[in-house]
Amino acid sequence: QVQLVESGGGLVQPGGSLRLSCTASGSIFTFAHMGWYRQASGKQREWVAIIPNAGFTNYADSVKGRFTISRDNAKNTVYLQMNSLRPEDTAVYYCLGHLGRTDYWGQGTQVTVSS
């Protein structure tokens, strides 16, 4: 059973930073790619960033230059470093792992950007 567990969310002031972590129950090498999505209250879930097993990372325009996705294969963990946070970044952030024909999701972690 594949499990993804996010952590690192919280309350931060505008302009602040947070680092989210997503730890998999097994090797993240098994995933063709992993990514982060977010869902604000009353809105649809949207893609934020992706990191493939091989290749280049990619970001939504709304976070490009502010967020960085990375991975530590030895720790089976994918990170999302979020800098220069804005109130519009407030959402539940979900980790995704794509394996075969299946997308696996974590339970989500709340990020709130507010003064």
GROMACS .gro file of C-alpha atoms in nm, residues 14 22 26-28 30 33 35 40 42 44-45 52 61 70-71 77 88 92 107 112 114:
model
   22
   14PRO     CA    1   0.297   3.756   0.385
   22CYS     CA    2   0.611   1.464   0.146
   26GLY     CA    3   0.851   0.322  -0.016
   27SER     CA    4   1.117   0.432  -0.259
   28ILE     CA    5   1.022   0.742  -0.456
   30THR     CA    6   0.910   0.387  -0.819
   33HIS     CA    7   0.691   1.170  -1.119
   35GLY     CA    8   0.426   1.679  -0.756
   40ALA     CA    9  -0.809   2.687  -0.179
   42GLY     CA   10  -1.424   2.701  -0.262
   44GLN     CA   11  -1.076   2.351  -0.764
   45ARG     CA   12  -0.751   2.173  -0.693
   52PRO     CA   13   0.997   1.373  -1.260
   61ASP     CA   14   0.314   3.046  -1.348
   70SER     CA   15   1.322   1.907  -0.480
   71ARG     CA   16   1.373   1.548  -0.376
   77THR     CA   17   1.096   1.261   0.046
   88GLU     CA   18  -0.343   3.395  -0.236
   92VAL     CA   19  -0.446   2.287   0.149
  107GLN     CA   20  -0.387   1.373   0.312
  112THR     CA   21  -0.231   2.992   0.567
  114SER     CA   22  -0.205   3.604   0.675
   0.00000   0.00000   0.00000
